[in-house]
mmCIF file of C-alpha atoms and ligand atoms in Angstrom:
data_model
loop_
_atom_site.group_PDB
_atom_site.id
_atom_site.type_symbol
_atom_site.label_atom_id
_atom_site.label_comp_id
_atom_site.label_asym_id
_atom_site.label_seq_id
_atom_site.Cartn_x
_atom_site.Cartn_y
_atom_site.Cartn_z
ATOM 1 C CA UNK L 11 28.135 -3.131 160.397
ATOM 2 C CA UNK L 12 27.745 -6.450 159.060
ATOM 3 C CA UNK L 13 31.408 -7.885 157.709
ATOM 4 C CA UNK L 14 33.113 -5.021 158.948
ATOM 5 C CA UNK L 15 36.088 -5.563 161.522
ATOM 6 C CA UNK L 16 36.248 -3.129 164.305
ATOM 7 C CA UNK L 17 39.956 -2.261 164.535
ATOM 8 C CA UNK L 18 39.911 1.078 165.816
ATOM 9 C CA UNK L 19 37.265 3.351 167.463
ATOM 10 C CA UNK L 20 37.127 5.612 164.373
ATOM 11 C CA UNK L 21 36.121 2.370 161.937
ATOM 12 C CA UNK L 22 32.458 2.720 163.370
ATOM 13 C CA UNK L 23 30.343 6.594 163.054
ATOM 14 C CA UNK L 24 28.971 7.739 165.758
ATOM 15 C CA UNK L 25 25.372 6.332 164.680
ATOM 16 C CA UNK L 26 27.208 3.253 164.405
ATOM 17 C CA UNK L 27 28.697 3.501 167.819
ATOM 18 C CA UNK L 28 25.319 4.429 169.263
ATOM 19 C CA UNK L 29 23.732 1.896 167.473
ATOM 20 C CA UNK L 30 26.133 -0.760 169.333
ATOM 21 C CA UNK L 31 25.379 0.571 172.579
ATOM 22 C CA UNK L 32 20.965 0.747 171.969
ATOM 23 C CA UNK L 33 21.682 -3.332 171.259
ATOM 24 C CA UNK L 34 23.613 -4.031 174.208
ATOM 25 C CA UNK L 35 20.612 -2.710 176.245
ATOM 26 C CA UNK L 36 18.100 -5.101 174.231
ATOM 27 C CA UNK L 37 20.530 -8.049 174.871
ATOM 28 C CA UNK L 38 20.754 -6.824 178.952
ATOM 29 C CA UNK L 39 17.149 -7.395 179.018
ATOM 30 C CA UNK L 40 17.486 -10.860 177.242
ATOM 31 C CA UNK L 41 20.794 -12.223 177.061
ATOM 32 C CA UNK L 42 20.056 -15.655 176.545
ATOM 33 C CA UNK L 43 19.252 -16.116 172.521
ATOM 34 C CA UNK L 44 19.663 -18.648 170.261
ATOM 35 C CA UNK L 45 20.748 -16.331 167.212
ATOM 36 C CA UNK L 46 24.542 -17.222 166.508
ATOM 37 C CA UNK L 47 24.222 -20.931 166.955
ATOM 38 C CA UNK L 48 25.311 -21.342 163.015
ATOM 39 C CA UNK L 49 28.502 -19.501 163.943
ATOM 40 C CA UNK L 50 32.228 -20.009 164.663
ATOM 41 C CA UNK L 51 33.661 -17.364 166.871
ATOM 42 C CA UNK L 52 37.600 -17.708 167.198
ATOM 43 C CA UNK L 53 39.228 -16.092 169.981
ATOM 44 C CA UNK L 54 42.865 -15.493 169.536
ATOM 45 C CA UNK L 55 44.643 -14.166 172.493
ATOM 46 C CA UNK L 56 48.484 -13.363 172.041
ATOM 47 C CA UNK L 57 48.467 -11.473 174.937
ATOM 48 C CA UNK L 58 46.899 -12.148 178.996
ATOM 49 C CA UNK L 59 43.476 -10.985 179.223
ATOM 50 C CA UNK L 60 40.590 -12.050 181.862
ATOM 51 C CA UNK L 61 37.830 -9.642 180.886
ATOM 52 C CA UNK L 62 38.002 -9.012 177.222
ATOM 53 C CA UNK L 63 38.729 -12.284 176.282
ATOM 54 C CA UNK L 64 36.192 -14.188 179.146
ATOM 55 C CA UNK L 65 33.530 -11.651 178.206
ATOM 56 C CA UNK L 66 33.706 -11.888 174.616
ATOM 57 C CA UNK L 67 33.439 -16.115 174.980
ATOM 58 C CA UNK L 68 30.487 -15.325 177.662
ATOM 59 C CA UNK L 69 28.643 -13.190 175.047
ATOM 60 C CA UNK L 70 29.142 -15.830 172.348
ATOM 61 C CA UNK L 71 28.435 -18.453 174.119
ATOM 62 C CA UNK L 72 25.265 -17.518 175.993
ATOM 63 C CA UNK L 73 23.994 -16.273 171.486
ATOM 64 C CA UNK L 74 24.675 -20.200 171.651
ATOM 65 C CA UNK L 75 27.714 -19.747 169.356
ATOM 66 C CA UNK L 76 30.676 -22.349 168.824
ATOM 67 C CA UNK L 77 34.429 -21.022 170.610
ATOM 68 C CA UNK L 78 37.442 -21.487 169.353
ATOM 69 C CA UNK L 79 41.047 -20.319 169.895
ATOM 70 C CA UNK L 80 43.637 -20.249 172.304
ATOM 71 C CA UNK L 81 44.407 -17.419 175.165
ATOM 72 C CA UNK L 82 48.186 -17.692 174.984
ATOM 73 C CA UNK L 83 50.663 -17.275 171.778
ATOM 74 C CA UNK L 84 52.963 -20.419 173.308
ATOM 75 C CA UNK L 85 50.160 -22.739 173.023
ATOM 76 C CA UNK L 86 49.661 -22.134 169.372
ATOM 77 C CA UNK L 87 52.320 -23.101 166.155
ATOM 78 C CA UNK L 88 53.453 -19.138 166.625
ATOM 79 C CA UNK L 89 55.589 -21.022 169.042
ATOM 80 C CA UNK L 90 56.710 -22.971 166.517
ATOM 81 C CA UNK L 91 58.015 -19.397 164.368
ATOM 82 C CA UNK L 92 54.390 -19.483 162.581
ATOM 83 C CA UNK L 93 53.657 -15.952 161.319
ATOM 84 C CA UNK L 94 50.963 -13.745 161.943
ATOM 85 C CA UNK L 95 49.398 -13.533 158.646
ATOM 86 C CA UNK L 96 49.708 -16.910 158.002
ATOM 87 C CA UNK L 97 47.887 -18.047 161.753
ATOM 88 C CA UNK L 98 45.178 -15.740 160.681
ATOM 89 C CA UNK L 99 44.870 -17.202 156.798
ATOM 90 C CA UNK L 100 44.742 -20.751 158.666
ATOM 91 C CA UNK L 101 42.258 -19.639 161.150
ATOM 92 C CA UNK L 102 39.537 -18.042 158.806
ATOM 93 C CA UNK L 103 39.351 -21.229 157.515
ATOM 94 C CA UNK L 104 37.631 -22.687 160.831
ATOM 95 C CA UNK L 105 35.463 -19.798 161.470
ATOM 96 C CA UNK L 106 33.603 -16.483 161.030
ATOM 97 C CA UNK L 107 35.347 -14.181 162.842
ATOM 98 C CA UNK L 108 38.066 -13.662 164.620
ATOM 99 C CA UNK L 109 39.119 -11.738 168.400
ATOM 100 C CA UNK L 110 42.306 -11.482 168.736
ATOM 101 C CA UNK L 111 44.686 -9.239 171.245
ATOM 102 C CA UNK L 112 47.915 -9.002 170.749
ATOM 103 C CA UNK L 113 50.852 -6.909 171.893
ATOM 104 C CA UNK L 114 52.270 -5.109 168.779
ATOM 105 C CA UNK L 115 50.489 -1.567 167.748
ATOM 106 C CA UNK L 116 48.994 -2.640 164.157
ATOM 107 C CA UNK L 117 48.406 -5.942 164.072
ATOM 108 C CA UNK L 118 44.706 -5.692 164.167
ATOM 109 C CA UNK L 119 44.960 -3.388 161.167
ATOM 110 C CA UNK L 120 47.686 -6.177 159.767
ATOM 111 C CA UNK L 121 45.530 -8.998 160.534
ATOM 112 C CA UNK L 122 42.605 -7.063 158.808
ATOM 113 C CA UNK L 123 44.454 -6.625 155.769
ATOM 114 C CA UNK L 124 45.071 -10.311 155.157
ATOM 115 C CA UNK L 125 41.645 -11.889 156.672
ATOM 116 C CA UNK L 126 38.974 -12.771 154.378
ATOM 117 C CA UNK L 127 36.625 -12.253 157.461
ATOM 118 C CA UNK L 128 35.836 -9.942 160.106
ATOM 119 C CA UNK L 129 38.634 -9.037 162.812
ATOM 120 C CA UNK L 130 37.688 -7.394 165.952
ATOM 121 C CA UNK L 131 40.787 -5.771 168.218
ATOM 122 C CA UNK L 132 40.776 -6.640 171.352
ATOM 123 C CA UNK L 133 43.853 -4.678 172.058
ATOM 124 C CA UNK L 134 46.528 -3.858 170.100
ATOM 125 C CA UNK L 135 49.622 -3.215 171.859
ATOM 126 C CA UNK L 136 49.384 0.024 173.670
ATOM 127 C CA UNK L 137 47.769 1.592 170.840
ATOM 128 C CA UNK L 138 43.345 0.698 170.887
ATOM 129 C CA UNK L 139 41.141 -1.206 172.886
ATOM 130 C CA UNK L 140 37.795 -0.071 171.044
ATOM 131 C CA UNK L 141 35.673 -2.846 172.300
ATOM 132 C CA UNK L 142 36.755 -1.727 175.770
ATOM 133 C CA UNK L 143 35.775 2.155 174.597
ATOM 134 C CA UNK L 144 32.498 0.839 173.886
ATOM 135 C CA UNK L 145 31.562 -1.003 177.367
ATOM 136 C CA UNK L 146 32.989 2.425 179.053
ATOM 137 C CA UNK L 147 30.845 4.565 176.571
ATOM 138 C CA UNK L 148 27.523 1.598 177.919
ATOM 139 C CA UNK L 149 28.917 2.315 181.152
ATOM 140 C CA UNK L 150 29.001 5.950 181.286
ATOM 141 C CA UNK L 151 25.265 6.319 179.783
ATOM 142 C CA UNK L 152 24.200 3.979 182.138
ATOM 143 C CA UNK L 153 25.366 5.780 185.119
ATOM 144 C CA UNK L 154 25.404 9.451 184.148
ATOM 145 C CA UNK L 155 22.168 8.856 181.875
ATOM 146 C CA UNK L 156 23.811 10.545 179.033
ATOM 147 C CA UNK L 157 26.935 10.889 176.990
ATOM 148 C CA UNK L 158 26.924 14.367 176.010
ATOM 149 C CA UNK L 159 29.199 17.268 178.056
ATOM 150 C CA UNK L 160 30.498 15.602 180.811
ATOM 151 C CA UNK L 161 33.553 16.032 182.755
ATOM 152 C CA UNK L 162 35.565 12.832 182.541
ATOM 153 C CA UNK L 163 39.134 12.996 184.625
ATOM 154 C CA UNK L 164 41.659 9.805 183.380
ATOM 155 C CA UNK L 165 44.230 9.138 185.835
ATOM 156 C CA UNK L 166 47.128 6.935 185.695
ATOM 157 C CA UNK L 167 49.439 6.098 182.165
ATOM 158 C CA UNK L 168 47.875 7.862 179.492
ATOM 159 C CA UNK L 169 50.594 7.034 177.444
ATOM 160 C CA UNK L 170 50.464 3.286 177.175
ATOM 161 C CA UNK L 171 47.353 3.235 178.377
ATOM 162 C CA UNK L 172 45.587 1.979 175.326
ATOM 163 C CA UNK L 173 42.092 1.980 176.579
ATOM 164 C CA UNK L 174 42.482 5.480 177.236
ATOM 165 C CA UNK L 175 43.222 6.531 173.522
ATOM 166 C CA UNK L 176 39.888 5.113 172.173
ATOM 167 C CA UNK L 177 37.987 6.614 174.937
ATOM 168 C CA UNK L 178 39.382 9.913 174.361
ATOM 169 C CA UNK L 179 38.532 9.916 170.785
ATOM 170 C CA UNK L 180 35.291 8.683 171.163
ATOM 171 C CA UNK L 181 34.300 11.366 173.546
ATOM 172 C CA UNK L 182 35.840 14.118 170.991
ATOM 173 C CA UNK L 183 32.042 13.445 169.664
ATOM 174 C CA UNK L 184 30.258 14.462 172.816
ATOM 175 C CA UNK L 185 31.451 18.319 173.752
ATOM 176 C CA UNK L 186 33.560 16.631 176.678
ATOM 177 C CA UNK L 187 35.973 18.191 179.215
ATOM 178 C CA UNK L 188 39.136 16.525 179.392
ATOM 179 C CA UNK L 189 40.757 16.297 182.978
ATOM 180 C CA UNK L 190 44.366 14.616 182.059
ATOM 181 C CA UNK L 191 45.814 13.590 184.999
ATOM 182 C CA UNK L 192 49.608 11.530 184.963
ATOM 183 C CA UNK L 193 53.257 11.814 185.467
ATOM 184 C CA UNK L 194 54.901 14.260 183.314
ATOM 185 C CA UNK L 195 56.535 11.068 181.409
ATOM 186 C CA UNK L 196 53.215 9.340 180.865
ATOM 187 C CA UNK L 197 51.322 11.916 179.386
ATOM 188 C CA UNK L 198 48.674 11.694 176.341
ATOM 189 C CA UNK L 199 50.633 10.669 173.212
ATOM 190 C CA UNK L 200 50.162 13.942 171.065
ATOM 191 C CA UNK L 201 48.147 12.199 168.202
ATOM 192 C CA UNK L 202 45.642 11.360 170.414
ATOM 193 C CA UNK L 203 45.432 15.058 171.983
ATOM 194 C CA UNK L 204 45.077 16.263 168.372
ATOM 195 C CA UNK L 205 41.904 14.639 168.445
ATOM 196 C CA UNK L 206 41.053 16.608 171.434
ATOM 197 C CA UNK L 207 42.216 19.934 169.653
ATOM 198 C CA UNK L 208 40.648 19.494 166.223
ATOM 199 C CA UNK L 209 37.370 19.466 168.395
ATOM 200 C CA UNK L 210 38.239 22.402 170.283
ATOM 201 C CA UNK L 211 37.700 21.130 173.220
ATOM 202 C CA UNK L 212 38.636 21.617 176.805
ATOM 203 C CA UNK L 213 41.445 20.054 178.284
ATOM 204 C CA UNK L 214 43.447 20.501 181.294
ATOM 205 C CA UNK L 215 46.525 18.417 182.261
ATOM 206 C CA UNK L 216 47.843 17.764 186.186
ATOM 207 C CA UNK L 217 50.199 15.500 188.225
ATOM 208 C CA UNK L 218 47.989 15.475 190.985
ATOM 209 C CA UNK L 219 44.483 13.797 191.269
ATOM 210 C CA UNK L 220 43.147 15.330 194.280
ATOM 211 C CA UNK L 221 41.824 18.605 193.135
ATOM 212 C CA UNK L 222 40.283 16.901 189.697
ATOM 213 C CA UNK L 223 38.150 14.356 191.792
ATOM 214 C CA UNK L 224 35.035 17.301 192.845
ATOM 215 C CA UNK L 225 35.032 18.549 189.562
ATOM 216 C CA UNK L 226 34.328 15.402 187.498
ATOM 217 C CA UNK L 227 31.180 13.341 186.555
ATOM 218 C CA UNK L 228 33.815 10.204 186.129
ATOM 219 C CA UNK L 229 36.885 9.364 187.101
ATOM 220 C CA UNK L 230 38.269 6.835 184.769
ATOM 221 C CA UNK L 231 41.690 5.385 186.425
ATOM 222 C CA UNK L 232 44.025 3.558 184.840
ATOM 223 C CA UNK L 233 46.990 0.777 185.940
ATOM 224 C CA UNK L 234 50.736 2.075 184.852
ATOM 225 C CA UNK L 235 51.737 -0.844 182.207
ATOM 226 C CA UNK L 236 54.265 -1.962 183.380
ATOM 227 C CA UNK L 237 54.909 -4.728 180.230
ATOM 228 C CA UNK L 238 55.138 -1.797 178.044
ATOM 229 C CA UNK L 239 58.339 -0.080 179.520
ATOM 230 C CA UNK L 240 61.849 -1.069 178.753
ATOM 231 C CA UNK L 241 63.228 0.217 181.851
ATOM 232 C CA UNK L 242 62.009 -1.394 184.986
ATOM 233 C CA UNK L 243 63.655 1.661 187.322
ATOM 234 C CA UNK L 244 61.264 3.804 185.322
ATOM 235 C CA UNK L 245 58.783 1.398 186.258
ATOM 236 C CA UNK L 246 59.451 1.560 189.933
ATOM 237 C CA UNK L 247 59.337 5.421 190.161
ATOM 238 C CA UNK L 248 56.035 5.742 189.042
ATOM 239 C CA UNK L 249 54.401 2.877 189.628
ATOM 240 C CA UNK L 250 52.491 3.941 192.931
ATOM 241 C CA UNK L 251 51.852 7.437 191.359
ATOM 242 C CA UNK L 252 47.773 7.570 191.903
ATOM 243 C CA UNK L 253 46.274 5.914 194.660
ATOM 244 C CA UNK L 254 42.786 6.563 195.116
ATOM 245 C CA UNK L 255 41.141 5.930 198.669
ATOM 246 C CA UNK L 256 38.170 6.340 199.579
ATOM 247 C CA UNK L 257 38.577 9.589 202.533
ATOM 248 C CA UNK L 258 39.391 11.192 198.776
ATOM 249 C CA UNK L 259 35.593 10.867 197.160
ATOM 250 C CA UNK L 260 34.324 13.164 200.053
ATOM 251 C CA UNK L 261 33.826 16.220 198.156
ATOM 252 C CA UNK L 262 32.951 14.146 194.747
ATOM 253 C CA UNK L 263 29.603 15.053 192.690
ATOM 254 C CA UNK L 264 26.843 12.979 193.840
ATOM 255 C CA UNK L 265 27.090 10.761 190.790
ATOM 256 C CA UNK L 266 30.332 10.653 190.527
ATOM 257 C CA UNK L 267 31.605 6.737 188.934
ATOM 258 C CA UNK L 268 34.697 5.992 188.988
ATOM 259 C CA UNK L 269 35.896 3.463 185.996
ATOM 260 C CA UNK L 270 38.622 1.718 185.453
ATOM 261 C CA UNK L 271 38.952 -0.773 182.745
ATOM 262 C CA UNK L 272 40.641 -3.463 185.235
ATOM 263 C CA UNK L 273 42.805 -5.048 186.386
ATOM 264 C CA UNK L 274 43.950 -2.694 189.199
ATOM 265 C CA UNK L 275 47.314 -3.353 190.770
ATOM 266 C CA UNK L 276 46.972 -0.545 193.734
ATOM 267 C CA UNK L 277 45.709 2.117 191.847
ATOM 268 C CA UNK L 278 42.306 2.304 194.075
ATOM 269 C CA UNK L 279 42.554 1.036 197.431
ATOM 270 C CA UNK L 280 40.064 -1.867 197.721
ATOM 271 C CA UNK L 281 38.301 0.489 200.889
ATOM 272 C CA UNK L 282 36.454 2.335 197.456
ATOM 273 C CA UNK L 283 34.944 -0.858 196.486
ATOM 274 C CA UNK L 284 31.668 -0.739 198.984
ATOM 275 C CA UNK L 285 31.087 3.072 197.913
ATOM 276 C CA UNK L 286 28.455 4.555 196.065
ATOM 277 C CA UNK L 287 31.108 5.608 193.592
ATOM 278 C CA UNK L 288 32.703 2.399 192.566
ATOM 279 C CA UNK L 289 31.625 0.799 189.539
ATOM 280 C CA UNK L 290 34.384 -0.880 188.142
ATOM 281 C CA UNK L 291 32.592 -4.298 188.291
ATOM 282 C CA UNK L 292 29.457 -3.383 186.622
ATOM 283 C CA UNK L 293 31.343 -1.783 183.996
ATOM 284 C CA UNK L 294 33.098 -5.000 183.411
ATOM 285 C CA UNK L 295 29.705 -7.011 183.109
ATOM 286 C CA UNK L 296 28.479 -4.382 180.991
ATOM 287 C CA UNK L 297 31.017 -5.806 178.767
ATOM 288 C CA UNK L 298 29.235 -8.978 177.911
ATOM 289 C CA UNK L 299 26.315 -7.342 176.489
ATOM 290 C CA UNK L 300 28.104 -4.718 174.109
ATOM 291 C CA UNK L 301 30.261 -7.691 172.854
ATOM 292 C CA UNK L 302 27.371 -9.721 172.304
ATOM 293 C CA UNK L 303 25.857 -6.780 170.273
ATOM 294 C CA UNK L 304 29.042 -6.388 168.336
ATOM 295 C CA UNK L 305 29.261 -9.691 167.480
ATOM 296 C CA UNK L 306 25.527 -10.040 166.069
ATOM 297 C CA UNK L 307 25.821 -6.682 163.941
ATOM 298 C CA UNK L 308 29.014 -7.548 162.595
ATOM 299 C CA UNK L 309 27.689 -11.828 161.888
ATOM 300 C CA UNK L 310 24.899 -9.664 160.668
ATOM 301 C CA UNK L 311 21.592 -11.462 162.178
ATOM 302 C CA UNK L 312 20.353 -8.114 163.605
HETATM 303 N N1 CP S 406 39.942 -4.372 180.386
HETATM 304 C C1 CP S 406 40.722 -5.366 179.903
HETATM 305 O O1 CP S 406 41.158 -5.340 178.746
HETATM 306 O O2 CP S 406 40.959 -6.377 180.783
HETATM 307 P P1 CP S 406 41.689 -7.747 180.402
HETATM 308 O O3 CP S 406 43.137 -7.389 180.109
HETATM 309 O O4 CP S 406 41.539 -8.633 181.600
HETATM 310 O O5 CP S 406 41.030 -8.287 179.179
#
C-alpha cells in the first residue's frame, strides 16, 4: 500500500483490506510509537467532522507525526475563490499526505488525479467514507469474532448515507445478508445494490426496523443527512423515521452490536447506551488504530 491513496473501498483487495485491519490490532496493543516522526500529515477538512478528522490527528500524532491543515473551507484561501486543485498542488508542497473531506462526490478521486502524493478520503460528499468502512469492518471482527456470513441490518438513509455504500461493498466479499431497512425515498442508490447482485447475495429491503432487529448479528444505524437534501419539508417528514430504544433489543441475538458511524441526532434513544448491545463508542475509538495503520502502510514504514 505504500504511495497509494485510498479513495474508495474498492482501491484496496481484500488482502489489502485485511491486512489494514491485522495492523490496527498490533497498534491497539501499542499505540504509542515513534515511527512517523519524519512525517507531515495534512488534514484538510472542507466539511464538519469530529471523529474522522480528531481520530485521524490522534493516530498521527500519538506515531509522533507533525499536523497540519485546517477543519473548515472558510478558514483557508478557498474562501478567497482558491480552487481545489490548486489548494491541493500548494499543499503537497508542505507535506506527505493529505486527509481531506469534502462535500462534493469526486473530489477525492479529483484531488488524486492532481496530487503528487498520497490522498486519503475522508468522505466525499454522500458518495464513500472508506476509512470509516474500515473501523466498522475492525469493529465488526472485534465483536462478532469474524467477518464472514453475517447478518448485518442498516437502518436509516441509505441513500446519502455515504458510510453505508463502502460498507456494503466491502461486505459483498464476505457471503453477507443484507437487511436494508429505510424510507421508500432513501433507499440504496442502485449502483451500490449492483454490488450486492453481482455477488448474488441476499438482500431484503423494509420500512420498518422492528422485525429486522432478532434476526441480525449487527445493526448498523444511520442519521438521515439532512445537509444533503434540497428540500427541507422532505427533511422534516422523515427525519424521525427510525428510532431505536432500548424495550426494542429484547428479542436481539445475544451478540447482537449495534453500530452507527456517529453522530446520532435521535436515531437511538440515549436509554441503549448502558446495554450490552451498544457499541457505538468503541467503534469510534477503534478508529484511531485503523487510521494509524493506514497511515504507516501508505508512508510505508511497515
Ligand atoms: N463517522 C464520521 O465520519 O464522523 P464525523 O463526521 O464526526 O467525522
Amino acid at each position: 500500500m505504500k504511495n497509494r491513496s485510498l479513495v474508495s473501498i474498492s482501491d484496496y483487495t481484500i488482502d489489502e483490506q485485511l491486512k489494514i485491519l491485522k495492523l490496527a490490532a498490533e497498534f491497539e496493543k501499542n499505540p504509542r510509537q515513534k515511527i512517523l516522526e519524519k512525517y507531515v500529515v495534512a488534514s484538510l477538512f472542507f466539511e464538519p467532522s469530529t471523529r474522522t478528522r480528531l481520530s485521524f490527528e490522534s493516530a498521527a500524532s500519538q506515531l509522533s507525526a507533525k499536523i497540519i491543515g485546517f477543519s473548515e473551507a472558510g478558514s483557508s484561501s478557498v474562501s478567497k475563490g482558491e480552487t481545489l486543485k490548486d489548494t491541493i498542488l500548494t499543499v503537497s508542497n508542505y507535506s506527505d499526505i493529505i486527509v481531506m473531506r469534502h462535500p462534493h462526490e469526486g473530489s477525492a478521486k479529483y484531488a488524486d488525479e492532481v496530487a503528487p502524493i498520497p490522498i486519503i478520503n475522508a468522505g466525499d460528499g454522500a458518495h464513500q467514507h472508506p476509512t470509516q468502512t474500515l473501523l466498522d469492518m475492525y469493529s465488526i471482527t472485534k465483536t462478532q469474532g469474524r467477518l464472514d456470513s453475517l447478518n448485518i441490518a442498516f437502518v436509516g438513509d441509505l441513500k446519502y448515507g455515504r458510510t453505508v455504500h463502502s460498507l456494503v461493498m466491502a461486505l459483498c466479499q464476505f457471503n453477507t445478508t443484507f437487511h436494508l431497512v429505510s424510507p421508500t425515498e432513501l433507499k440504496l442508490p442502485s449502483y451500490v445494490k449492483q454490488h450486492i447482485k453481482d455477488k448474488n447475495l441476499a438482500y431484503h429491503q423494509y420500512t420498518e426496523m422492528n422485525e429486522v432487529i432478532p434476526q441480525v448479528n449487527i445493526l448498523y444505524m444511520t442519521r438521515i443527512q439532512k445537509e444533503r437534501f434540497s428540500d427541507p419539508i422532505e427533511y422534516e417528514r422523515v427525519k424521525d423515521a427510525y428510532i431505536l430504544r432500548l424495550s426494542m433489543l429484547t428479542n436481539a441475538k445475544e451478540n447482537m452490536k449495534v453500530l452507527h458511524p456517529l453522530p446520532r441526532v435521535n436515531e437511538i434513544d440515549e436509554d441503549v447506551d448502558s446495554s450490552p448491545q451498544a457499541y457505538y463508542f468503541q467503534q469510534a475509538r477503534n478508529g484511531v488504530f485503523v487510521r494509524m495503520a493506514l497511515l504507516a502502510s501508505i508512508l510505508g514504514v511497515i
